[in-house]
Coordinates of C-alpha atoms in Angstrom, one line a residue:
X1 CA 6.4 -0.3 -0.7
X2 CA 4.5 -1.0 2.5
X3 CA 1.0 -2.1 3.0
X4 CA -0.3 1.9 4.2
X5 CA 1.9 3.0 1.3
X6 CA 0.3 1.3 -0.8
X7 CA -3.2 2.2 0.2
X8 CA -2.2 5.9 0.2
X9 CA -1.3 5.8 -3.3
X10 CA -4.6 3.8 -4.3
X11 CA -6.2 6.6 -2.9
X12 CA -4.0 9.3 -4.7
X13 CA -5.3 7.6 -7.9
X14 CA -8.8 7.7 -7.0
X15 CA -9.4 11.0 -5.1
X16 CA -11.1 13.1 -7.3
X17 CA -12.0 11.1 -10.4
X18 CA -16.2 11.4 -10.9
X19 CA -17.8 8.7 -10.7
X20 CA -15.2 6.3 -8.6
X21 CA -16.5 6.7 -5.4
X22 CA -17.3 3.5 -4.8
X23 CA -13.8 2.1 -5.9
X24 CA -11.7 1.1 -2.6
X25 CA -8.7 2.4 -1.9
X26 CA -7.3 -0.6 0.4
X27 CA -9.0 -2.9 -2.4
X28 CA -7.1 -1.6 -5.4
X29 CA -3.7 -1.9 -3.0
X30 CA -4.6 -5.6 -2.3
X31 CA -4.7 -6.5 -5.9
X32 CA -1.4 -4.7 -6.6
X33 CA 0.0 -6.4 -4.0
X34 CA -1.4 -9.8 -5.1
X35 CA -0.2 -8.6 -9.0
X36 CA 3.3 -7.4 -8.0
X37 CA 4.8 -8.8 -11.7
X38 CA 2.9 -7.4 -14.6
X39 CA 5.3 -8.9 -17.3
X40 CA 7.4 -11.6 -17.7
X41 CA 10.3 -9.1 -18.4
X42 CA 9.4 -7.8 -14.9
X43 CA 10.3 -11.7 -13.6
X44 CA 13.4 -11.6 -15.4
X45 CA 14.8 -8.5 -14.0
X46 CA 13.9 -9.4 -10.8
X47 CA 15.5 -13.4 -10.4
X48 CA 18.3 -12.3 -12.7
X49 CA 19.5 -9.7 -9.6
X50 CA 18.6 -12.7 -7.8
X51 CA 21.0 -15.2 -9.3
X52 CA 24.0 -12.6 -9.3
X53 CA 23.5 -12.7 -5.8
X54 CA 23.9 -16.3 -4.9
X55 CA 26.4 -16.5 -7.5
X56 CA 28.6 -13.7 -5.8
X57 CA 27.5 -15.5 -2.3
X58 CA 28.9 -18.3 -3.5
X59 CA 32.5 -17.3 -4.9
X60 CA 33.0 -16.5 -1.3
X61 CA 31.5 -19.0 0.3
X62 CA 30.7 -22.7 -1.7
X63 CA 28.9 -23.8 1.7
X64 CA 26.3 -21.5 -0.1
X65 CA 25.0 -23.6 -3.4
X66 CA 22.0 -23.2 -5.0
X67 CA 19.6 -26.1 -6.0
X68 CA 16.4 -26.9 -8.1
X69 CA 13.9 -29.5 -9.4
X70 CA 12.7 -29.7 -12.8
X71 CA 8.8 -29.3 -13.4
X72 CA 7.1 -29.8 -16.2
X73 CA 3.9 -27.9 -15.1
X74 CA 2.9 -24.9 -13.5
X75 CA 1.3 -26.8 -10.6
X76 CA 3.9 -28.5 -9.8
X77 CA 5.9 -26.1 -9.5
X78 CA 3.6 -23.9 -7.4
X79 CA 3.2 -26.2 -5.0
X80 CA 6.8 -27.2 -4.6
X81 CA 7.4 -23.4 -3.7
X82 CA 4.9 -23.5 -1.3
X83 CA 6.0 -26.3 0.2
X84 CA 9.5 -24.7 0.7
X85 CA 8.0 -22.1 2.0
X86 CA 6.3 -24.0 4.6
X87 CA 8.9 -26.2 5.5
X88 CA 12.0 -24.0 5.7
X89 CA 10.3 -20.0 5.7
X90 CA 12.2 -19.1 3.0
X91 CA 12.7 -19.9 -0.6
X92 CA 16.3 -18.3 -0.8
X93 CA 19.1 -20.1 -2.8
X94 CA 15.8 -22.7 -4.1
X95 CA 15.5 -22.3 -7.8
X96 CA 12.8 -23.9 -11.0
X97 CA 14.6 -26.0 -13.8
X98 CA 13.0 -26.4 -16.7
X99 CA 13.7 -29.3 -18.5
X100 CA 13.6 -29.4 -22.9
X101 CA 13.5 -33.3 -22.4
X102 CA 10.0 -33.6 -19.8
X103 CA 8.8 -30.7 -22.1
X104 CA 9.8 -33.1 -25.1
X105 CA 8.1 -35.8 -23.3
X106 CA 5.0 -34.4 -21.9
X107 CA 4.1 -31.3 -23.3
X108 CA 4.2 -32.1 -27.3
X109 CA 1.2 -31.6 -29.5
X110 CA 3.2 -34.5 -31.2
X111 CA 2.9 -36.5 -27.9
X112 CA 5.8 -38.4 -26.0
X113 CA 9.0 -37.4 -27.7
X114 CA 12.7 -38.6 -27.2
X115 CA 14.7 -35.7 -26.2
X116 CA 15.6 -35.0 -29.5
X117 CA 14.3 -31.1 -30.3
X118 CA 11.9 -32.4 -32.2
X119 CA 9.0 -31.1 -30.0
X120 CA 7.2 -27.5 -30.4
X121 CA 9.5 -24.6 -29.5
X122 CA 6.8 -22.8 -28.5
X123 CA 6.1 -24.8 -25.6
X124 CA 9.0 -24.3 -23.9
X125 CA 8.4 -20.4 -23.6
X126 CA 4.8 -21.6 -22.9
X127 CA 5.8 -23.4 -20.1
X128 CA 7.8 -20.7 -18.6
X129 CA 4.6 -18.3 -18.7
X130 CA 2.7 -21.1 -17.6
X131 CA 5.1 -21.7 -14.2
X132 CA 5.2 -18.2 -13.0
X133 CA 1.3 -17.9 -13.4
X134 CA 0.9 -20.7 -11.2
X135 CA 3.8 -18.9 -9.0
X136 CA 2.3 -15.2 -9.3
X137 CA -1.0 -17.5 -7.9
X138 CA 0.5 -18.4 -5.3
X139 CA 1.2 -15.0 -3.8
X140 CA -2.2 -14.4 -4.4
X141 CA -3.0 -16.9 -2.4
X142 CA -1.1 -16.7 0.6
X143 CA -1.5 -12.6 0.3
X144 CA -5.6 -13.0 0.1
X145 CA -5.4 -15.2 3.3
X146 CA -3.5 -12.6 5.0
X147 CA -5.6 -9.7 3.6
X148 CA -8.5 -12.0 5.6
X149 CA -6.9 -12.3 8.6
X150 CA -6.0 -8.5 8.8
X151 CA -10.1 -8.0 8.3
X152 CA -10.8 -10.2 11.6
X153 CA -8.2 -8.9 13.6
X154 CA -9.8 -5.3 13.0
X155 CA -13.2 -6.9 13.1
X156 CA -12.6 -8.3 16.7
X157 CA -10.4 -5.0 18.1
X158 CA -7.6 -6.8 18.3
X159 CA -5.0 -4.1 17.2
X160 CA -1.8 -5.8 18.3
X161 CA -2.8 -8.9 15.9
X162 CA -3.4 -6.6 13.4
X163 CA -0.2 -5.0 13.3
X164 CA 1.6 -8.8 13.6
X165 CA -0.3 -9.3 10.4
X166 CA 0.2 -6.1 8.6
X167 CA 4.0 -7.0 9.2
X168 CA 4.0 -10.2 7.6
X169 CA 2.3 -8.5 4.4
X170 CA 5.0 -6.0 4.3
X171 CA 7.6 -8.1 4.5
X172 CA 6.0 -10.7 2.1
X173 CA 8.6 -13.3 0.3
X174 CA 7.2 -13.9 -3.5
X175 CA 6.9 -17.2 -4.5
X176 CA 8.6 -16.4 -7.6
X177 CA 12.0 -18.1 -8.0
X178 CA 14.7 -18.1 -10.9
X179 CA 14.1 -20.9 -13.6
X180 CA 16.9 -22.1 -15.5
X181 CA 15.6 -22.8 -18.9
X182 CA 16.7 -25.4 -21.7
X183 CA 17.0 -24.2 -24.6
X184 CA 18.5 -27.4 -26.0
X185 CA 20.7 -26.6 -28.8
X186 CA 18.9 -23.7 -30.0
X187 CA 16.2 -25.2 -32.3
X188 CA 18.3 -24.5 -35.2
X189 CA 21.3 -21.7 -36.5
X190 CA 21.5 -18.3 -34.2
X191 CA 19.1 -16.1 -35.4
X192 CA 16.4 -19.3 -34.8
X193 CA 18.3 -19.4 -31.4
X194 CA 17.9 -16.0 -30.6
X195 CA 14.8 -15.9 -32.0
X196 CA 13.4 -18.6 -29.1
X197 CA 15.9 -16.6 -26.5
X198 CA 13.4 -13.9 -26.5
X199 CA 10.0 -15.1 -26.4
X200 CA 11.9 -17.3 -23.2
X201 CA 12.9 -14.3 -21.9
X202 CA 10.0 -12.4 -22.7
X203 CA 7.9 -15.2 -20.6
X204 CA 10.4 -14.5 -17.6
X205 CA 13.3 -16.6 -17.7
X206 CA 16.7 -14.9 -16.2
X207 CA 19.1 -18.0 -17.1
X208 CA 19.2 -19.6 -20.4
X209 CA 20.6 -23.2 -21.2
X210 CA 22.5 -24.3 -24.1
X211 CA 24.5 -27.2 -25.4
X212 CA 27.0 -27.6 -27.8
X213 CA 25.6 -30.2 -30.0
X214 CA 24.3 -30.0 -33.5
X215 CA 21.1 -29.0 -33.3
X216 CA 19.2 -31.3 -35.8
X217 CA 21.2 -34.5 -34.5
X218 CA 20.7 -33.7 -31.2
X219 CA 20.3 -36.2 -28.4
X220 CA 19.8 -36.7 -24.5
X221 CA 22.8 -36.2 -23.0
X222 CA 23.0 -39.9 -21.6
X223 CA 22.2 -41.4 -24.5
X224 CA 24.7 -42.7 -27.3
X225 CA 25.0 -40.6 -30.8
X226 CA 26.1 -37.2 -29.3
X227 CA 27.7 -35.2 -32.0
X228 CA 29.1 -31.6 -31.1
X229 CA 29.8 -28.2 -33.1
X230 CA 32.8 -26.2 -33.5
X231 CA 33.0 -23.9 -30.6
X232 CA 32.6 -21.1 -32.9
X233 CA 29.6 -22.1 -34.5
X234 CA 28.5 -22.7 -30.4
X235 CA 30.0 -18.7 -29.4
X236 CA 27.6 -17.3 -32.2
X237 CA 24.7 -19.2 -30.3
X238 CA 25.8 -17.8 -27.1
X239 CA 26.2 -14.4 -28.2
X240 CA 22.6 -14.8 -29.5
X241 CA 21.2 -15.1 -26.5
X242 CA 23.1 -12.1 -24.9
X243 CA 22.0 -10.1 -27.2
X244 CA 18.6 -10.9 -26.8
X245 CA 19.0 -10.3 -22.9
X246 CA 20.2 -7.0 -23.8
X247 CA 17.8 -5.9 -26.5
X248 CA 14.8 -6.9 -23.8
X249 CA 17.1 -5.0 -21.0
X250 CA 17.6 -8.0 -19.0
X251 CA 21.4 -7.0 -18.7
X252 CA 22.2 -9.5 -15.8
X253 CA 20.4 -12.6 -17.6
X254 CA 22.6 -15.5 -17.2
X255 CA 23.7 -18.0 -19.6
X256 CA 24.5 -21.5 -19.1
X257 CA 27.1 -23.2 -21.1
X258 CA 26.9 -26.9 -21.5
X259 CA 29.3 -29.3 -22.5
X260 CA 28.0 -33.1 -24.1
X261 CA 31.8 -33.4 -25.1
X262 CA 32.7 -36.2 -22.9
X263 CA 30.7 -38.2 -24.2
X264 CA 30.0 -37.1 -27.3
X265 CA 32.7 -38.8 -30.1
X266 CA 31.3 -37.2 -33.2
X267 CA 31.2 -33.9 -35.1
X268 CA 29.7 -32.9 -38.1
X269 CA 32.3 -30.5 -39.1
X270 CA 35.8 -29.8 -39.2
X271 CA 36.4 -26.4 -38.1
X272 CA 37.9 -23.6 -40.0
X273 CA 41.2 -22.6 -38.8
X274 CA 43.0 -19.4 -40.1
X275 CA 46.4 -19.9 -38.3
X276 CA 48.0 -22.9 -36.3
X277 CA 47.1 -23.0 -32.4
X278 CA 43.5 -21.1 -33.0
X279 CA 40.5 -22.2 -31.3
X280 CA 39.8 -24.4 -35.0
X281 CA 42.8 -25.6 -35.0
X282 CA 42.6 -27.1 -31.2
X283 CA 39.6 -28.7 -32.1
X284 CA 40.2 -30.3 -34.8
X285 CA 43.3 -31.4 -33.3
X286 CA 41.4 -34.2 -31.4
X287 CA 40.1 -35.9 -34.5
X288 CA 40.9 -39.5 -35.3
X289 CA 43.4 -39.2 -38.1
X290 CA 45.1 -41.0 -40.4
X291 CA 48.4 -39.9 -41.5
X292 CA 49.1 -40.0 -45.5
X293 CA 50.9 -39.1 -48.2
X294 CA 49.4 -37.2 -51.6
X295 CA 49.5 -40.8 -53.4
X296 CA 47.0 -42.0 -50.8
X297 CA 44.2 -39.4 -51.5
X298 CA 40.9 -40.9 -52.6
X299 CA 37.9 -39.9 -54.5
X300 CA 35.8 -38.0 -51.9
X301 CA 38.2 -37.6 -49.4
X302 CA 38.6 -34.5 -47.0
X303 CA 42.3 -33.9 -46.0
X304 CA 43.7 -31.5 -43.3
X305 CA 47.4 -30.2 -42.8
X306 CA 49.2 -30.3 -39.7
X307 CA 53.0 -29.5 -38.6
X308 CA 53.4 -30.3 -42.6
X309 CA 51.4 -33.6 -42.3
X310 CA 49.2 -34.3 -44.4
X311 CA 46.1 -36.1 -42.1
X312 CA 43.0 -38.2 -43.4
X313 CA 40.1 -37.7 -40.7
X314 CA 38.1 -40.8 -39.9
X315 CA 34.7 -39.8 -41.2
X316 CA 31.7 -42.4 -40.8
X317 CA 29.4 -43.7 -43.4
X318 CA 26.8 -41.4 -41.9
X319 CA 29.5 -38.6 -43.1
X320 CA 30.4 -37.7 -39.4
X321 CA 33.8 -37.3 -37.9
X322 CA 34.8 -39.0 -35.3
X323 CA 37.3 -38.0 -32.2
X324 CA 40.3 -39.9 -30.5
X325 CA 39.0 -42.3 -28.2
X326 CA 39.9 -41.1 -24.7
X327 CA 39.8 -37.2 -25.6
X328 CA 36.6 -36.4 -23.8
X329 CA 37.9 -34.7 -21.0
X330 CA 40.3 -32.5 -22.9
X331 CA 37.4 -31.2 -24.8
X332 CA 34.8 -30.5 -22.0
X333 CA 37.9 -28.4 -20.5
X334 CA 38.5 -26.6 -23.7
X335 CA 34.8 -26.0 -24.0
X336 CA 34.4 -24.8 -21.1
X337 CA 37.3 -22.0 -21.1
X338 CA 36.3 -20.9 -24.9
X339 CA 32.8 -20.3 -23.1
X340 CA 33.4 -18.5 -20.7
X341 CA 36.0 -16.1 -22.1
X342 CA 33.6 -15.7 -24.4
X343 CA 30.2 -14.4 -22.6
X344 CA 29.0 -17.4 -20.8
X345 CA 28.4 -17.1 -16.9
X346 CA 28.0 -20.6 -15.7
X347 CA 29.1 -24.0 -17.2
X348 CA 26.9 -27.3 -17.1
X349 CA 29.2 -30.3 -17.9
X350 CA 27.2 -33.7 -18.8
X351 CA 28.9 -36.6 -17.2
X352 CA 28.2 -40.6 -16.9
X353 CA 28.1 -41.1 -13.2
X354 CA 27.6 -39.0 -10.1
X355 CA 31.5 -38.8 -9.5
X356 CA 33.2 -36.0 -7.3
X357 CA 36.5 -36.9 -8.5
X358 CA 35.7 -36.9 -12.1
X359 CA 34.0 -33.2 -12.1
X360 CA 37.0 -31.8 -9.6
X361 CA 39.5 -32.9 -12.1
X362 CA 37.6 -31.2 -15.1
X363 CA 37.0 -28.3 -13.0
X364 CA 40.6 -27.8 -11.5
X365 CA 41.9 -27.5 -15.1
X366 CA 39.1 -25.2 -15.5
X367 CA 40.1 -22.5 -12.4
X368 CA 43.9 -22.7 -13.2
X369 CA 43.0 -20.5 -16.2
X370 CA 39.5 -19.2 -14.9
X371 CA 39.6 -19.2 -11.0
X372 CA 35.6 -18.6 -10.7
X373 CA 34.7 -20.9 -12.9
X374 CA 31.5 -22.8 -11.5
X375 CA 29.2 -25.3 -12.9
X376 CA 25.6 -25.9 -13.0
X377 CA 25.1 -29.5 -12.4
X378 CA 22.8 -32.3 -13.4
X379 CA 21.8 -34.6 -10.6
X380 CA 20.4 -37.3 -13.1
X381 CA 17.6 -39.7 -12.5
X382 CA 19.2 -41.5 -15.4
X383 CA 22.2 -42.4 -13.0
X384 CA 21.5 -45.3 -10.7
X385 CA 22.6 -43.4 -7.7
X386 CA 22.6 -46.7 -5.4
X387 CA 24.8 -48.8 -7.4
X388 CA 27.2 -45.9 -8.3
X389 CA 27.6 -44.9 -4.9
X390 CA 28.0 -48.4 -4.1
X391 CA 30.4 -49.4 -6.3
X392 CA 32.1 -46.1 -5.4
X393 CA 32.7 -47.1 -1.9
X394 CA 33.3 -50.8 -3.0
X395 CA 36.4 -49.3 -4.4
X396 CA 37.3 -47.4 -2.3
X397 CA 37.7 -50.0 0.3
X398 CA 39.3 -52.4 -1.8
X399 CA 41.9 -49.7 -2.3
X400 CA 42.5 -49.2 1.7
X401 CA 43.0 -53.0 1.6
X402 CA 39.4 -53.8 3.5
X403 CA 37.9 -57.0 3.4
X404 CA 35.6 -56.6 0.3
X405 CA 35.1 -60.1 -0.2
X406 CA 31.1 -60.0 1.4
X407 CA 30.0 -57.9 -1.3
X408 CA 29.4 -59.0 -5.3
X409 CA 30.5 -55.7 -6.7
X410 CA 28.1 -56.4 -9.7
X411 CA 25.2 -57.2 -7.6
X412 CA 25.3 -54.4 -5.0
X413 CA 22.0 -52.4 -6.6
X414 CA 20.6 -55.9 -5.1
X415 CA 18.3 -55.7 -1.6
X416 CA 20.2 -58.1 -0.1
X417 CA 22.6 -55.3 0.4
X418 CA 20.2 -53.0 1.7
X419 CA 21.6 -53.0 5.8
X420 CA 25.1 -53.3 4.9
X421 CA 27.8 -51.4 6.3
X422 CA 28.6 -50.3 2.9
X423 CA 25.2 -49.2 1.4
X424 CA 25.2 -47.3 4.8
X425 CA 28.2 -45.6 3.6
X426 CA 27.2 -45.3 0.3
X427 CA 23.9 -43.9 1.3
X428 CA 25.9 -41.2 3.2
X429 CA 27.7 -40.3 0.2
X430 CA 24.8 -39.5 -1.5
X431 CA 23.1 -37.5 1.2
X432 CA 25.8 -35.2 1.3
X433 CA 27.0 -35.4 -2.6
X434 CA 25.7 -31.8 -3.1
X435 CA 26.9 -30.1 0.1
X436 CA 30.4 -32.0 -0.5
X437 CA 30.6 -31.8 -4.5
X438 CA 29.7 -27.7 -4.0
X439 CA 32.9 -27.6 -1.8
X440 CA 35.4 -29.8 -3.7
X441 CA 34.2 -29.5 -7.3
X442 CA 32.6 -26.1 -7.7
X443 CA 29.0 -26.9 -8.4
X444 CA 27.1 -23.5 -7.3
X445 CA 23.6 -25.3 -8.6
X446 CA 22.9 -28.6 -8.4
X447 CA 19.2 -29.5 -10.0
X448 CA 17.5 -32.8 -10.9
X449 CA 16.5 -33.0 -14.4
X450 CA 12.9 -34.9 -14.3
X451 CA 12.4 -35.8 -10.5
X452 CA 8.4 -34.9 -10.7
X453 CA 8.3 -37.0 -13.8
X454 CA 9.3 -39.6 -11.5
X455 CA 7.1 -39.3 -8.8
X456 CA 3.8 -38.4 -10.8
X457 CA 4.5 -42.3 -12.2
X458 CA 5.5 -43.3 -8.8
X459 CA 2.6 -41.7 -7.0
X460 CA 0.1 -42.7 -9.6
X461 CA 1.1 -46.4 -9.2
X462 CA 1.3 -46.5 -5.7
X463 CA -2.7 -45.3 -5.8
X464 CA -3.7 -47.4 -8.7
X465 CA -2.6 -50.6 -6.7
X466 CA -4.5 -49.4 -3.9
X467 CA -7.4 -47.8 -5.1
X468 CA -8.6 -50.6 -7.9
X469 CA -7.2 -53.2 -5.7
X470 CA -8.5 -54.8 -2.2
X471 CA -8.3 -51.0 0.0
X472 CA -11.1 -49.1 -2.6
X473 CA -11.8 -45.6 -1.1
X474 CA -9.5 -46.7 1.7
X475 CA -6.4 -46.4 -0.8
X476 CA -7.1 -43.1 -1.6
X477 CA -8.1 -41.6 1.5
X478 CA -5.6 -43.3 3.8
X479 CA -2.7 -42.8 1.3
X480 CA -3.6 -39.3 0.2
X481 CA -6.4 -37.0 1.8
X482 CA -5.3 -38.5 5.2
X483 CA -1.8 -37.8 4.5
X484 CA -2.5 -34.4 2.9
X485 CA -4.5 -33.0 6.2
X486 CA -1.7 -34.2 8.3
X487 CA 1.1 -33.0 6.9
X488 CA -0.7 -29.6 5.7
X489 CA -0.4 -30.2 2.5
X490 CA -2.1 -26.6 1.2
X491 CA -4.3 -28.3 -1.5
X492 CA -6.2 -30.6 0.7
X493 CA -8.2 -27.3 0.4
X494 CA -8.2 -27.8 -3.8
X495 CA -11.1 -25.0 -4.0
X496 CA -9.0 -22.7 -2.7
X497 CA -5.8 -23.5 -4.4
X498 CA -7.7 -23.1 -7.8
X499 CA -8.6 -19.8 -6.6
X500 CA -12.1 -19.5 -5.1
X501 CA -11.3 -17.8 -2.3
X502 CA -9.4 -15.2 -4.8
X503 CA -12.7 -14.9 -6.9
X504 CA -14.7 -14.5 -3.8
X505 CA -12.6 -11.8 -2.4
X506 CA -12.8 -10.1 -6.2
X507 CA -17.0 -10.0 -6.2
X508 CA -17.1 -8.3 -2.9
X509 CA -14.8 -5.6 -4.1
X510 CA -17.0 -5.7 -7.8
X511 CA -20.2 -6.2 -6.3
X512 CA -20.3 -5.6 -2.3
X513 CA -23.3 -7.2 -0.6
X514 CA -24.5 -7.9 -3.6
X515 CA -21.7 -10.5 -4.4
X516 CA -22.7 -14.2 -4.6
X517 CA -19.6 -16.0 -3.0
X518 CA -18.6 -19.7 -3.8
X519 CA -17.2 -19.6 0.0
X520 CA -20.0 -19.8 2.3
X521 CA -21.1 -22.1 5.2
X522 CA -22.4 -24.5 2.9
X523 CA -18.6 -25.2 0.6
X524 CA -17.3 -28.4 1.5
X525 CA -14.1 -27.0 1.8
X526 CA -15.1 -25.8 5.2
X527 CA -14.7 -29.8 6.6
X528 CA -11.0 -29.1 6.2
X529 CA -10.8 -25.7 8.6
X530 CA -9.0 -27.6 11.4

């Protein structure tokens, strides 16, 4: 609905009511505008449609990937959408991730967590809510300055302007974006799954994340002591979640299914099979077995028949099962398939390293039985992306026969390195890893996990050494106001990103002349106006 439109039904709803004169028409239509998602269900709708969209762009067209960065606060994430906005004029195809490991590790009552679901469930819905306030803000915001500039233009005649400026309003871009959400393993059996689906939904989210290990052993995905589920146990979690998107009418919500199996050697079950070849069956069939006879059966044992066999599993002391080493990849494939003929839209496959190769192969063996098959994809701070890539091209120029012998292939992370032809090469790996593993290895969204974890602790040391070192004041205002003004960085003004100028705006509609506004010639603010 257009600006005028909106005004004219503002005024529809006020014409004739006793007593509302003094209510404005134009007022009421600014706030709407500024509130255009009541409810979080409203949000959902909306990036769900969103997401179908880039994912059908992208089927025809992998050039056309998606991408994110985790956040584990609502600021952050506002201000990384406005400074998408600012930078490239849209936020098109640029997503929110929401990670369960930063919200293990800094959002806990409990404190810093491992990711290990053992933090609040509550505050990953929390966090959700939390992210599109701050986003929902930010419209405010930007809208309110407009709404300003539209009251000048008038003010000073200047009708063209005006009309430039009505435009922009009417063809406002929302900073809202699609979040992916982790839902880890589902904080417990399926109904606790579904359970935490909705209040997640509920709070906005339109793509839902889940893995396939055992929930109350569950671990980061690089770390050691992954143990997976039975894929049907994992298919009952999955259709948990669909039908909560359904029940709340979100009936495009999008589910992410992801795989820990490759490096994941455990499980804490042997699944039931009804006939030979069955979806049981092939996962048991990658257990590390024994073969026996009757006579060799001991007190406690479990056995399994196979192809008249009789086969002892390898179970643990911690009375876990353990896989054939070396069957990793034939279980992410087999994961993946079983998902998504089963009501999964996108796959999320957890790897070791950052290596095209490695996914394509997976994902070939995916498309020759699901041709769309595309993947979500972790862009991992906990990879070192410098040696990978470096080792990566190391090899590959060994390989082509090229003199490696320059470089200490167990050394390249080192500095000494750093002006090389081959960190040159390996730097342009990385720079193009997403455009060129979105081509080759059909990764439609590529995210990093826990990037502002990073560079909060990066940021905050860099001003510490400054600020309570030798520079003082100098090591705050030289490394960040300075920086902010020149680069625009749109909290410089920090009054009016916590909203002043919205509350100001607010009292003259409330009160009129009467209004005491926080804005006036003497804010502080104003030393920032040029």
């Amino acid at each position: 609905m257009s600006y005028q439109s909106e005004v004219g039904a503002a005024a529809a709803a006020i014409t004739g009511k006793p007593g509302w004169e003094s209510i404005s028409a134009e007022s009421v239509a600014r706030m709407r505008l500024q509130n255009r998602f009541k409810t979080g269900l409203d949000i959902a709708k909306y990036t769900a449609a969103i997401m179908r969209r880039d994912m059908a762009a992208y089927d025809a067209d992998p050039g056309q990937y998606t991408q994110s960065l985790g956040c584990w606060h609502g600021f952050i994430g506002q201000q990384k959408l406005i400074s998408i906005k600012k930078h490239f004029g849209t936020t098109d195809k640029r997503y929110l991730y929401l990670s369960g490991w930063m919200v293990a590790a800094l959002r806990s009552e409990f404190g810093p967590l491992p990711d290990q679901s053992m933090h609040e469930k509550t505050s990953v819905p929390a966090l959700i809510e939390e992210l599109y306030t701050f986003l929902r803000q930010a419209d405010a915001r930007e809208l309110g300055g407009l709404f300003r500039d539209l009251d000048a233009a008038r003010a000073a005649g200047d009708a063209v302007k005006a009309q430039s400026i009505q435009n922009q309003i009417d063809n406002f871009q929302t900073h809202v974006v699609p979040i992916i959400a982790d839902i880890d393993a589902g904080f417990g059996n399926a109904e606790a799954t579904y359970l935490l689906a909705k209040k997640m939904i509920e709070a906005g989210a339109c793509a839902l994340q889940i893995e396939n290990q055992v929930s109350d052993e569950k671990q980061c995905g690089h770390q050691d002591g992954k143990v997976t589920v039975p894929h049907e146990d994992f298919l009952a979690k999955i259709r948990a979640i669909r039908y909560a998107f359904l029940e709340l009418g979100v009936e495009d919500g999008i589910i992410v299914a992801r795989t820990d199996s490759l490096g994941a050697g455990l499980t804490k079950q042997i699944a039931f099979s009804r006939e030979p070849g069955d979806i049981g069956d092939q996962y048991n069939s990658y257990l590390d077995c024994d073969e026996i006879d009757v006579s060799q059966v001991g007190n406690g044992d479990v056995v399994i028949s196979r192809n008249g066999k009789l086969l002892r599993p390898k179970r643990l002391p911690s009375n876990l099962f353990q896989f054939r080493a070396g069957s990793g990849e034939d279980r992410v494939v087999l994961d993946c398939i079983n998902s998504l003929q089963n009501g999964a839209d996108l796959l999320w496959i957890e790897t070791e390293k950052p290596h095209i190769g490695q996914i394509a192969g997976m994902v070939d063996r995916i498309r020759a039985v699901i041709p769309n098959a595309k993947l979500v994809y972790n862009n991992s701070p906990s990879f070192n992306w410098t040696l990978n890539f470096r080792q990566q091209v190391f090899d590959a120029w060994a390989r082509d026969g090229r003199d490696v012998s320059a470089y200490d292939r167990a050394r390249l992370m080192s500095v000494d390195y750093d002006g090389s032809e081959l960190a040159a090469e390996a730097d342009e790996r990385i720079r193009t890893f997403q455009r060129d593993a979105a081509a080759r290895a059909g990764i439609f969204h590529h995210l990093i996990t826990l990037p502002t974890y990073h560079t909060a602790a990066l940021s905050t040391d860099n001003l510490a050494k400054e600020y309570f070192g030798s520079q003082g004041m100098l090591g705050y205002v030289k490394n960040v106001q300075r920086a902010e003004i020149r680069q625009g960085i749109a909290c410089v003004k920090h009054q009016n990103m916590s909203g002043s100028d919205i509350g100001d705006d607010h009292k003259e509609y409330f009160a009129g002349e009467a209004a005491l506004k926080a804005g006036g010639v003497h804010n502080t603010m104003n030393q920032f106006a040029a």
